[in-house]
Amino acid sequence: MYLAEETIRGRKHYIIRDSLYNPDTNCWQSRDLFDLGRSPWNYIVYPGGNAFYIEESVSEKLSFHGIAHDTCELEELFWRFIRKEIRQKIEQFYCRGRKTRPKTKKKNLDAQQVQVIDKRRVYYLRCGVVDQSRIGRLPIRYFKELLNKSRDEIEQYILQLEKNLHPREYKQYVYVIFDLQRYFKASPARSIPQALDQDELDRYFIMDLCRLHKDESFWAGFGEREDLHGYLVRYAVMFFDYEFDGGSAWEEYLQNFINSRRFYSPPTPQTRIAITEIVEIFGETEENLKAMNKNELTKLFRQKAHELHPDKGGEHDSFVRLAEAYKQLLRQKS
């Protein structure tokens, strides 16, 4: 079982669901078990002290559907809604984290279940990995949480993980999970999305988003729909309503890009680019550069990157030097 969240008329709605394997369609499908409405905490009873239990009506409805469950499994679904002070007192010795009853397995379903974009999302959300070039070499057990689940359960699982993302990561996250850099293989700036042609990047994202929306194998178990699926709408919001941020992950990726330019000798780690050179590179005064926030600096970097872009006749060394100066300024603003 799992607890699903849906936004209906702008408000959260909660439903207990489970995933069942359908041999006729050769895929896992979800089904509703109990509609908790907008206030699942109303089903939690507090008899006194630090004790609590879930209303008997929930257990009865699950039993009606033939769902075998124990007290811990049921309370696990409601854990986030239990009063904070009680959670803090009992969390260390409570039965959370115990091994749940294994589901009946369906052989040879691994390849079908683990979609590439699912791997990319989990890899990023677990480890914050921007460079996912080695993702194809990771063993299937690394993604065991994605196996033998319906598409809905997978999306709900990832949705909970995504709640730990900082808004400044949103656009970076979408860029990585859709592997948008593959469209810019000829560009030395593909590892620095801030420097790419943003209109072109937008077109590729929309193309991939629509392709995923129409992918029948990805949405196995779901009915067809013409409007963009709710589970994809959030990625459109992350991509178009936010800007790239120069966080530590991009700094590392940027450094890998700089080091990969074999014809260029980067400064040693102990050597900093002089402020006079940075002023010359960006064409701004030292005072203006210091006064800029990260978004303003990124906007300036994007403008200068287009001017120095090797794909547009710029010099490789100048472009890499710009990237190095940008990285140094970002570090100072962290």
GROMACS .gro file of N, CA and C in nm, residues 143-295:
model
  459
  143PHE      N    1   1.797   0.040  -0.802
  143PHE     CA    2   1.665   0.098  -0.827
  143PHE      C    3   1.553   0.004  -0.783
  144LYS      N    4   1.580  -0.075  -0.680
  144LYS     CA    5   1.484  -0.177  -0.638
  144LYS      C    6   1.352  -0.116  -0.591
  145GLU      N    7   1.355   0.010  -0.544
  145GLU     CA    8   1.230   0.074  -0.500
  145GLU      C    9   1.134   0.098  -0.616
  146LEU      N   10   1.183   0.087  -0.739
  146LEU     CA   11   1.099   0.111  -0.857
  146LEU      C   12   1.039  -0.017  -0.913
  147LEU      N   13   1.082  -0.131  -0.863
  147LEU     CA   14   1.037  -0.259  -0.918
  147LEU      C   15   0.900  -0.299  -0.866
  148ASN      N   16   0.825  -0.367  -0.952
  148ASN     CA   17   0.694  -0.423  -0.914
  148ASN      C   18   0.602  -0.317  -0.853
  149LYS      N   19   0.597  -0.202  -0.917
  149LYS     CA   20   0.509  -0.094  -0.877
  149LYS      C   21   0.436  -0.041  -1.001
  150SER      N   22   0.317   0.009  -0.979
  150SER     CA   23   0.244   0.073  -1.088
  150SER      C   24   0.308   0.207  -1.119
  151ARG      N   25   0.275   0.262  -1.234
  151ARG     CA   26   0.327   0.394  -1.269
  151ARG      C   27   0.285   0.497  -1.165
  152ASP      N   28   0.162   0.486  -1.116
  152ASP     CA   29   0.115   0.582  -1.016
  152ASP      C   30   0.196   0.572  -0.888
  153GLU      N   31   0.227   0.450  -0.843
  153GLU     CA   32   0.303   0.435  -0.720
  153GLU      C   33   0.446   0.487  -0.738
  154ILE      N   34   0.505   0.464  -0.855
  154ILE     CA   35   0.639   0.516  -0.882
  154ILE      C   36   0.639   0.668  -0.878
  155GLU      N   37   0.539   0.730  -0.942
  155GLU     CA   38   0.532   0.876  -0.945
  155GLU      C   39   0.510   0.932  -0.804
  156GLN      N   40   0.430   0.865  -0.724
  156GLN     CA   41   0.407   0.911  -0.587
  156GLN      C   42   0.533   0.898  -0.502
  157TYR      N   43   0.608   0.791  -0.525
  157TYR     CA   44   0.735   0.771  -0.454
  157TYR      C   45   0.834   0.883  -0.489
  158ILE      N   46   0.846   0.913  -0.618
  158ILE     CA   47   0.938   1.017  -0.662
  158ILE      C   48   0.890   1.155  -0.618
  159LEU      N   49   0.760   1.174  -0.619
  159LEU     CA   50   0.702   1.301  -0.575
  159LEU      C   51   0.745   1.334  -0.431
  160GLN      N   52   0.746   1.233  -0.345
  160GLN     CA   53   0.789   1.256  -0.206
  160GLN      C   54   0.937   1.290  -0.199
  161LEU      N   55   1.019   1.223  -0.281
  161LEU     CA   56   1.162   1.254  -0.283
  161LEU      C   57   1.187   1.396  -0.332
  162GLU      N   58   1.109   1.440  -0.429
  162GLU     CA   59   1.128   1.573  -0.488
  162GLU      C   60   1.096   1.685  -0.390
  163LYS      N   61   1.025   1.654  -0.283
  163LYS     CA   62   0.993   1.757  -0.183
  163LYS      C   63   1.119   1.807  -0.112
  164ASN      N   64   1.228   1.731  -0.123
  164ASN     CA   65   1.354   1.773  -0.061
  164ASN      C   66   1.437   1.864  -0.152
  165LEU      N   67   1.391   1.884  -0.275
  165LEU     CA   68   1.462   1.974  -0.366
  165LEU      C   69   1.445   2.119  -0.322
  166HIS      N   70   1.551   2.196  -0.337
  166HIS     CA   71   1.540   2.340  -0.314
  166HIS      C   72   1.493   2.404  -0.445
  167PRO      N   73   1.407   2.503  -0.439
  167PRO     CA   74   1.358   2.566  -0.563
  167PRO      C   75   1.468   2.610  -0.659
  168ARG      N   76   1.585   2.646  -0.607
  168ARG     CA   77   1.693   2.688  -0.696
  168ARG      C   78   1.748   2.572  -0.778
  169GLU      N   79   1.713   2.448  -0.738
  169GLU     CA   80   1.757   2.329  -0.811
  169GLU      C   81   1.660   2.286  -0.921
  170TYR      N   82   1.541   2.342  -0.921
  170TYR     CA   83   1.434   2.288  -1.005
  170TYR      C   84   1.472   2.277  -1.152
  171LYS      N   85   1.521   2.387  -1.209
  171LYS     CA   86   1.549   2.385  -1.352
  171LYS      C   87   1.668   2.293  -1.382
  172GLN      N   88   1.767   2.296  -1.296
  172GLN     CA   89   1.882   2.206  -1.310
  172GLN      C   90   1.836   2.061  -1.308
  173TYR      N   91   1.746   2.028  -1.216
  173TYR     CA   92   1.692   1.893  -1.201
  173TYR      C   93   1.624   1.848  -1.330
  174VAL      N   94   1.539   1.933  -1.387
  174VAL     CA   95   1.469   1.898  -1.510
  174VAL      C   96   1.567   1.882  -1.626
  175TYR      N   97   1.667   1.969  -1.633
  175TYR     CA   98   1.769   1.960  -1.738
  175TYR      C   99   1.840   1.825  -1.733
  176VAL      N  100   1.866   1.777  -1.611
  176VAL     CA  101   1.939   1.651  -1.594
  176VAL      C  102   1.850   1.531  -1.623
  177ILE      N  103   1.729   1.528  -1.567
  177ILE     CA  104   1.647   1.407  -1.579
  177ILE      C  105   1.596   1.385  -1.722
  178PHE      N  106   1.581   1.493  -1.798
  178PHE     CA  107   1.541   1.480  -1.938
  178PHE      C  108   1.663   1.468  -2.030
  179ASP      N  109   1.782   1.471  -1.971
  179ASP     CA  110   1.907   1.457  -2.047
  179ASP      C  111   1.910   1.554  -2.165
  180LEU      N  112   1.878   1.678  -2.139
  180LEU     CA  113   1.869   1.776  -2.247
  180LEU      C  114   2.004   1.810  -2.307
  181GLN      N  115   2.112   1.780  -2.236
  181GLN     CA  116   2.243   1.811  -2.291
  181GLN      C  117   2.277   1.725  -2.413
  182ARG      N  118   2.204   1.616  -2.432
  182ARG     CA  119   2.235   1.530  -2.547
  182ARG      C  120   2.208   1.601  -2.679
  183TYR      N  121   2.126   1.705  -2.676
  183TYR     CA  122   2.097   1.779  -2.798
  183TYR      C  123   2.209   1.878  -2.834
  184PHE      N  124   2.304   1.892  -2.744
  184PHE     CA  125   2.410   1.991  -2.765
  184PHE      C  126   2.548   1.924  -2.763
  185LYS      N  127   2.556   1.802  -2.818
  185LYS     CA  128   2.682   1.727  -2.813
  185LYS      C  129   2.796   1.799  -2.883
  186ALA      N  130   2.765   1.877  -2.986
  186ALA     CA  131   2.869   1.948  -3.059
  186ALA      C  132   2.912   2.075  -2.989
  187SER      N  133   2.841   2.111  -2.884
  187SER     CA  134   2.869   2.237  -2.816
  187SER      C  135   2.954   2.214  -2.692
  188PRO      N  136   3.065   2.287  -2.679
  188PRO     CA  137   3.145   2.275  -2.556
  188PRO      C  138   3.073   2.332  -2.434
  189ALA      N  139   2.960   2.398  -2.457
  189ALA     CA  140   2.884   2.458  -2.347
  189ALA      C  141   2.772   2.369  -2.297
  190ARG      N  142   2.763   2.245  -2.348
  190ARG     CA  143   2.649   2.160  -2.311
  190ARG      C  144   2.646   2.130  -2.162
  191SER      N  145   2.763   2.138  -2.095
  191SER     CA  146   2.769   2.113  -1.951
  191SER      C  147   2.739   2.238  -1.871
  192ILE      N  148   2.717   2.350  -1.940
  192ILE     CA  149   2.686   2.476  -1.874
  192ILE      C  150   2.556   2.528  -1.934
  193PRO      N  151   2.442   2.480  -1.890
  193PRO     CA  152   2.315   2.516  -1.955
  193PRO      C  153   2.286   2.665  -1.954
  194GLN      N  154   2.344   2.737  -1.856
  194GLN     CA  155   2.324   2.881  -1.854
  194GLN      C  156   2.375   2.947  -1.981
  195ALA      N  157   2.473   2.883  -2.048
  195ALA     CA  158   2.536   2.943  -2.165
  195ALA      C  159   2.471   2.900  -2.296
  196LEU      N  160   2.377   2.808  -2.289
  196LEU     CA  161   2.313   2.759  -2.411
  196LEU      C  162   2.207   2.856  -2.460
  197ASP      N  163   2.169   2.841  -2.586
  197ASP     CA  164   2.061   2.919  -2.642
  197ASP      C  165   1.932   2.876  -2.572
  198GLN      N  166   1.874   2.965  -2.491
  198GLN     CA  167   1.760   2.928  -2.407
  198GLN      C  168   1.634   2.898  -2.489
  199ASP      N  169   1.616   2.967  -2.601
  199ASP     CA  170   1.500   2.938  -2.686
  199ASP      C  171   1.510   2.798  -2.745
  200GLU      N  172   1.630   2.762  -2.786
  200GLU     CA  173   1.652   2.628  -2.841
  200GLU      C  174   1.633   2.523  -2.733
  201LEU      N  175   1.684   2.553  -2.614
  201LEU     CA  176   1.669   2.461  -2.501
  201LEU      C  177   1.522   2.442  -2.467
  202ASP      N  178   1.446   2.550  -2.470
  202ASP     CA  179   1.301   2.542  -2.443
  202ASP      C  180   1.232   2.450  -2.543
  203ARG      N  181   1.269   2.461  -2.670
  203ARG     CA  182   1.205   2.378  -2.774
  203ARG      C  183   1.234   2.230  -2.752
  204TYR      N  184   1.357   2.198  -2.716
  204TYR     CA  185   1.393   2.058  -2.693
  204TYR      C  186   1.319   2.003  -2.571
  205PHE      N  187   1.306   2.086  -2.467
  205PHE     CA  188   1.235   2.040  -2.348
  205PHE      C  189   1.089   2.011  -2.380
  206ILE      N  190   1.023   2.101  -2.450
  206ILE     CA  191   0.883   2.081  -2.486
  206ILE      C  192   0.867   1.956  -2.570
  207MET      N  193   0.960   1.934  -2.663
  207MET     CA  194   0.955   1.816  -2.748
  207MET      C  195   0.965   1.688  -2.665
  208ASP      N  196   1.058   1.686  -2.570
  208ASP     CA  197   1.075   1.567  -2.485
  208ASP      C  198   0.957   1.548  -2.391
  209LEU      N  199   0.904   1.658  -2.339
  209LEU     CA  200   0.789   1.649  -2.249
  209LEU      C  201   0.669   1.590  -2.321
  210CYS      N  202   0.645   1.636  -2.444
  210CYS     CA  203   0.533   1.583  -2.522
  210CYS      C  204   0.555   1.437  -2.560
  211ARG      N  205   0.679   1.402  -2.590
  211ARG     CA  206   0.711   1.264  -2.624
  211ARG      C  207   0.683   1.171  -2.505
  212LEU      N  208   0.722   1.215  -2.386
  212LEU     CA  209   0.698   1.135  -2.266
  212LEU      C  210   0.549   1.124  -2.239
  213HIS      N  211   0.477   1.232  -2.262
  213HIS     CA  212   0.332   1.231  -2.241
  213HIS      C  213   0.264   1.127  -2.330
  214LYS      N  214   0.317   1.104  -2.449
  214LYS     CA  215   0.256   1.011  -2.545
  214LYS      C  216   0.314   0.870  -2.537
  215ASP      N  217   0.410   0.848  -2.448
  215ASP     CA  218   0.478   0.718  -2.438
  215ASP      C  219   0.387   0.617  -2.368
  216GLU      N  220   0.330   0.526  -2.444
  216GLU     CA  221   0.235   0.428  -2.388
  216GLU      C  222   0.301   0.333  -2.290
  217SER      N  223   0.426   0.296  -2.315
  217SER     CA  224   0.495   0.203  -2.225
  217SER      C  225   0.521   0.270  -2.089
  218PHE      N  226   0.548   0.399  -2.092
  218PHE     CA  227   0.573   0.471  -1.967
  218PHE      C  228   0.446   0.482  -1.885
  219TRP      N  229   0.332   0.507  -1.951
  219TRP     CA  230   0.205   0.525  -1.882
  219TRP      C  231   0.121   0.397  -1.880
  220ALA      N  232   0.187   0.283  -1.889
  220ALA     CA  233   0.115   0.156  -1.883
  220ALA      C  234   0.031   0.149  -1.756
  221GLY      N  235  -0.095   0.115  -1.774
  221GLY     CA  236  -0.186   0.108  -1.659
  221GLY      C  237  -0.271   0.233  -1.643
  222PHE      N  238  -0.235   0.340  -1.715
  222PHE     CA  239  -0.313   0.463  -1.714
  222PHE      C  240  -0.399   0.471  -1.840
  223GLY      N  241  -0.512   0.536  -1.830
  223GLY     CA  242  -0.594   0.561  -1.947
  223GLY      C  243  -0.534   0.675  -2.030
  224GLU      N  244  -0.571   0.681  -2.158
  224GLU     CA  245  -0.522   0.788  -2.243
  224GLU      C  246  -0.584   0.921  -2.203
  225ARG      N  247  -0.507   1.029  -2.222
  225ARG     CA  248  -0.559   1.162  -2.197
  225ARG      C  249  -0.491   1.260  -2.290
  226GLU      N  250  -0.567   1.358  -2.337
  226GLU     CA  251  -0.514   1.455  -2.433
  226GLU      C  252  -0.435   1.566  -2.364
  227ASP      N  253  -0.484   1.616  -2.250
  227ASP     CA  254  -0.412   1.723  -2.182
  227ASP      C  255  -0.291   1.666  -2.110
  228LEU      N  256  -0.194   1.751  -2.085
  228LEU     CA  257  -0.069   1.708  -2.022
  228LEU      C  258  -0.098   1.644  -1.887
  229HIS      N  259  -0.038   1.527  -1.866
  229HIS     CA  260  -0.061   1.452  -1.743
  229HIS      C  261  -0.018   1.534  -1.622
  230GLY      N  262  -0.096   1.523  -1.516
  230GLY     CA  263  -0.067   1.598  -1.394
  230GLY      C  264   0.072   1.573  -1.339
  231TYR      N  265   0.121   1.451  -1.356
  231TYR     CA  266   0.254   1.420  -1.306
  231TYR      C  267   0.364   1.488  -1.387
  232LEU      N  268   0.331   1.538  -1.506
  232LEU     CA  269   0.430   1.607  -1.588
  232LEU      C  270   0.419   1.758  -1.578
  233VAL      N  271   0.305   1.806  -1.533
  233VAL     CA  272   0.285   1.951  -1.524
  233VAL      C  273   0.391   2.014  -1.434
  234ARG      N  274   0.426   1.945  -1.327
  234ARG     CA  275   0.522   2.004  -1.233
  234ARG      C  276   0.657   2.027  -1.299
  235TYR      N  277   0.694   1.946  -1.397
  235TYR     CA  278   0.823   1.965  -1.463
  235TYR      C  279   0.820   2.086  -1.556
  236ALA      N  280   0.704   2.112  -1.616
  236ALA     CA  281   0.690   2.234  -1.696
  236ALA      C  282   0.704   2.357  -1.606
  237VAL      N  283   0.646   2.350  -1.487
  237VAL     CA  284   0.656   2.462  -1.393
  237VAL      C  285   0.800   2.480  -1.347
  238MET      N  286   0.867   2.370  -1.311
  238MET     CA  287   1.006   2.378  -1.267
  238MET      C  288   1.096   2.438  -1.374
  239PHE      N  289   1.069   2.404  -1.498
  239PHE     CA  290   1.156   2.446  -1.607
  239PHE      C  291   1.131   2.591  -1.648
  240PHE      N  292   1.006   2.630  -1.660
  240PHE     CA  293   0.976   2.762  -1.715
  240PHE      C  294   0.962   2.871  -1.608
  241ASP      N  295   0.932   2.832  -1.485
  241ASP     CA  296   0.911   2.933  -1.381
  241ASP      C  297   1.035   2.959  -1.296
  242TYR      N  298   1.143   2.886  -1.321
  242TYR     CA  299   1.265   2.902  -1.242
  242TYR      C  300   1.385   2.915  -1.335
  243GLU      N  301   1.496   2.966  -1.279
  243GLU     CA  302   1.618   2.984  -1.355
  243GLU      C  303   1.725   2.888  -1.304
  244PHE      N  304   1.828   2.866  -1.386
  244PHE     CA  305   1.941   2.785  -1.342
  244PHE      C  306   2.014   2.858  -1.230
  245ASP      N  307   2.059   2.781  -1.134
  245ASP     CA  308   2.134   2.838  -1.022
  245ASP      C  309   2.272   2.774  -1.018
  246GLY      N  310   2.372   2.853  -0.988
  246GLY     CA  311   2.508   2.800  -0.982
  246GLY      C  312   2.540   2.741  -0.848
  247GLY      N  313   2.483   2.627  -0.816
  247GLY     CA  314   2.510   2.561  -0.689
  247GLY      C  315   2.636   2.477  -0.695
  248SER      N  316   2.663   2.403  -0.587
  248SER     CA  317   2.786   2.324  -0.578
  248SER      C  318   2.793   2.215  -0.683
  249ALA      N  319   2.675   2.157  -0.716
  249ALA     CA  320   2.675   2.050  -0.817
  249ALA      C  321   2.719   2.103  -0.953
  250TRP      N  322   2.669   2.222  -0.988
  250TRP     CA  323   2.709   2.280  -1.116
  250TRP      C  324   2.853   2.326  -1.112
  251GLU      N  325   2.900   2.370  -0.997
  251GLU     CA  326   3.041   2.410  -0.986
  251GLU      C  327   3.131   2.291  -1.018
  252GLU      N  328   3.095   2.174  -0.963
  252GLU     CA  329   3.174   2.054  -0.989
  252GLU      C  330   3.168   2.017  -1.137
  253TYR      N  331   3.048   2.026  -1.193
  253TYR     CA  332   3.030   1.993  -1.335
  253TYR      C  333   3.105   2.093  -1.423
  254LEU      N  334   3.100   2.219  -1.383
  254LEU     CA  335   3.169   2.324  -1.456
  254LEU      C  336   3.320   2.300  -1.452
  255GLN      N  337   3.370   2.258  -1.336
  255GLN     CA  338   3.513   2.230  -1.325
  255GLN      C  339   3.553   2.113  -1.414
  256ASN      N  340   3.467   2.010  -1.422
  256ASN     CA  341   3.495   1.897  -1.510
  256ASN      C  342   3.500   1.942  -1.655
  257PHE      N  343   3.409   2.035  -1.690
  257PHE     CA  344   3.409   2.089  -1.826
  257PHE      C  345   3.539   2.162  -1.854
  258ILE      N  346   3.582   2.246  -1.761
  258ILE     CA  347   3.705   2.323  -1.780
  258ILE      C  348   3.825   2.230  -1.793
  259ASN      N  349   3.832   2.129  -1.706
  259ASN     CA  350   3.944   2.036  -1.709
  259ASN      C  351   3.946   1.951  -1.835
  260SER      N  352   3.830   1.932  -1.896
  260SER     CA  353   3.823   1.849  -2.017
  260SER      C  354   3.876   1.921  -2.141
  261ARG      N  355   3.895   2.052  -2.131
  261ARG     CA  356   3.950   2.127  -2.245
  261ARG      C  357   4.101   2.109  -2.244
  262ARG      N  358   4.151   2.005  -2.307
  262ARG     CA  359   4.291   1.966  -2.296
  262ARG      C  360   4.387   2.070  -2.353
  263PHE      N  361   4.335   2.153  -2.444
  263PHE     CA  362   4.419   2.254  -2.504
  263PHE      C  363   4.434   2.376  -2.414
  264TYR      N  364   4.366   2.372  -2.298
  264TYR     CA  365   4.368   2.487  -2.208
  264TYR      C  366   4.425   2.444  -2.075
  265SER      N  367   4.515   2.523  -2.017
  265SER     CA  368   4.574   2.493  -1.888
  265SER      C  369   4.505   2.578  -1.782
  266PRO      N  370   4.421   2.516  -1.700
  266PRO     CA  371   4.348   2.593  -1.600
  266PRO      C  372   4.439   2.639  -1.488
  267PRO      N  373   4.399   2.741  -1.414
  267PRO     CA  374   4.480   2.784  -1.300
  267PRO      C  375   4.489   2.673  -1.198
  268THR      N  376   4.596   2.668  -1.124
  268THR     CA  377   4.607   2.570  -1.017
  268THR      C  378   4.505   2.604  -0.910
  269PRO      N  379   4.467   2.506  -0.825
  269PRO     CA  380   4.366   2.532  -0.724
  269PRO      C  381   4.402   2.650  -0.633
  270GLN      N  382   4.532   2.676  -0.615
  270GLN     CA  383   4.574   2.784  -0.528
  270GLN      C  384   4.569   2.920  -0.597
  271THR      N  385   4.559   2.921  -0.730
  271THR     CA  386   4.564   3.045  -0.805
  271THR      C  387   4.424   3.096  -0.834
  272ARG      N  388   4.398   3.221  -0.794
  272ARG     CA  389   4.271   3.284  -0.822
  272ARG      C  390   4.287   3.382  -0.937
  273ILE      N  391   4.179   3.398  -1.012
  273ILE     CA  392   4.182   3.496  -1.120
  273ILE      C  393   4.174   3.634  -1.058
  274ALA      N  394   4.264   3.721  -1.099
  274ALA     CA  395   4.266   3.857  -1.043
  274ALA      C  396   4.136   3.929  -1.074
  275ILE      N  397   4.092   4.011  -0.980
  275ILE     CA  398   3.967   4.084  -0.998
  275ILE      C  399   3.974   4.175  -1.120
  276THR      N  400   4.092   4.227  -1.148
  276THR     CA  401   4.106   4.313  -1.266
  276THR      C  402   4.076   4.236  -1.394
  277GLU      N  403   4.117   4.108  -1.400
  277GLU     CA  404   4.089   4.027  -1.517
  277GLU      C  405   3.941   3.991  -1.523
  278ILE      N  406   3.881   3.963  -1.407
  278ILE     CA  407   3.738   3.932  -1.404
  278ILE      C  408   3.657   4.051  -1.453
  279VAL      N  409   3.696   4.171  -1.409
  279VAL     CA  410   3.629   4.293  -1.453
  279VAL      C  411   3.639   4.306  -1.604
  280GLU      N  412   3.755   4.273  -1.658
  280GLU     CA  413   3.776   4.282  -1.803
  280GLU      C  414   3.693   4.176  -1.876
  281ILE      N  415   3.687   4.057  -1.822
  281ILE     CA  416   3.613   3.947  -1.884
  281ILE      C  417   3.464   3.979  -1.893
  282PHE      N  418   3.409   4.031  -1.783
  282PHE     CA  419   3.265   4.055  -1.779
  282PHE      C  420   3.226   4.196  -1.827
  283GLY      N  421   3.325   4.286  -1.836
  283GLY     CA  422   3.293   4.420  -1.882
  283GLY      C  423   3.211   4.499  -1.782
  284GLU      N  424   3.225   4.467  -1.653
  284GLU     CA  425   3.153   4.536  -1.547
  284GLU      C  426   3.252   4.580  -1.440
  285THR      N  427   3.216   4.683  -1.365
  285THR     CA  428   3.304   4.729  -1.258
  285THR      C  429   3.303   4.629  -1.143
  286GLU      N  430   3.406   4.637  -1.060
  286GLU     CA  431   3.414   4.548  -0.945
  286GLU      C  432   3.295   4.569  -0.852
  287GLU      N  433   3.253   4.695  -0.835
  287GLU     CA  434   3.140   4.725  -0.747
  287GLU      C  435   3.012   4.662  -0.799
  288ASN      N  436   2.991   4.670  -0.930
  288ASN     CA  437   2.870   4.611  -0.988
  288ASN      C  438   2.867   4.459  -0.972
  289LEU      N  439   2.983   4.396  -0.992
  289LEU     CA  440   2.991   4.251  -0.979
  289LEU      C  441   2.964   4.207  -0.835
  290LYS      N  442   3.016   4.282  -0.740
  290LYS     CA  443   2.995   4.247  -0.599
  290LYS      C  444   2.849   4.266  -0.559
  291ALA      N  445   2.783   4.365  -0.621
  291ALA     CA  446   2.644   4.395  -0.584
  291ALA      C  447   2.544   4.298  -0.645
  292MET      N  448   2.587   4.223  -0.748
  292MET     CA  449   2.495   4.132  -0.816
  292MET      C  450   2.463   4.010  -0.729
  293ASN      N  451   2.338   3.966  -0.734
  293ASN     CA  452   2.305   3.838  -0.672
  293ASN      C  453   2.332   3.727  -0.774
  294LYS      N  454   2.304   3.602  -0.733
  294LYS     CA  455   2.337   3.490  -0.822
  294LYS      C  456   2.259   3.493  -0.952
  295ASN      N  457   2.133   3.530  -0.945
  295ASN     CA  458   2.051   3.535  -1.066
  295ASN      C  459   2.101   3.641  -1.163
   0.00000   0.00000   0.00000
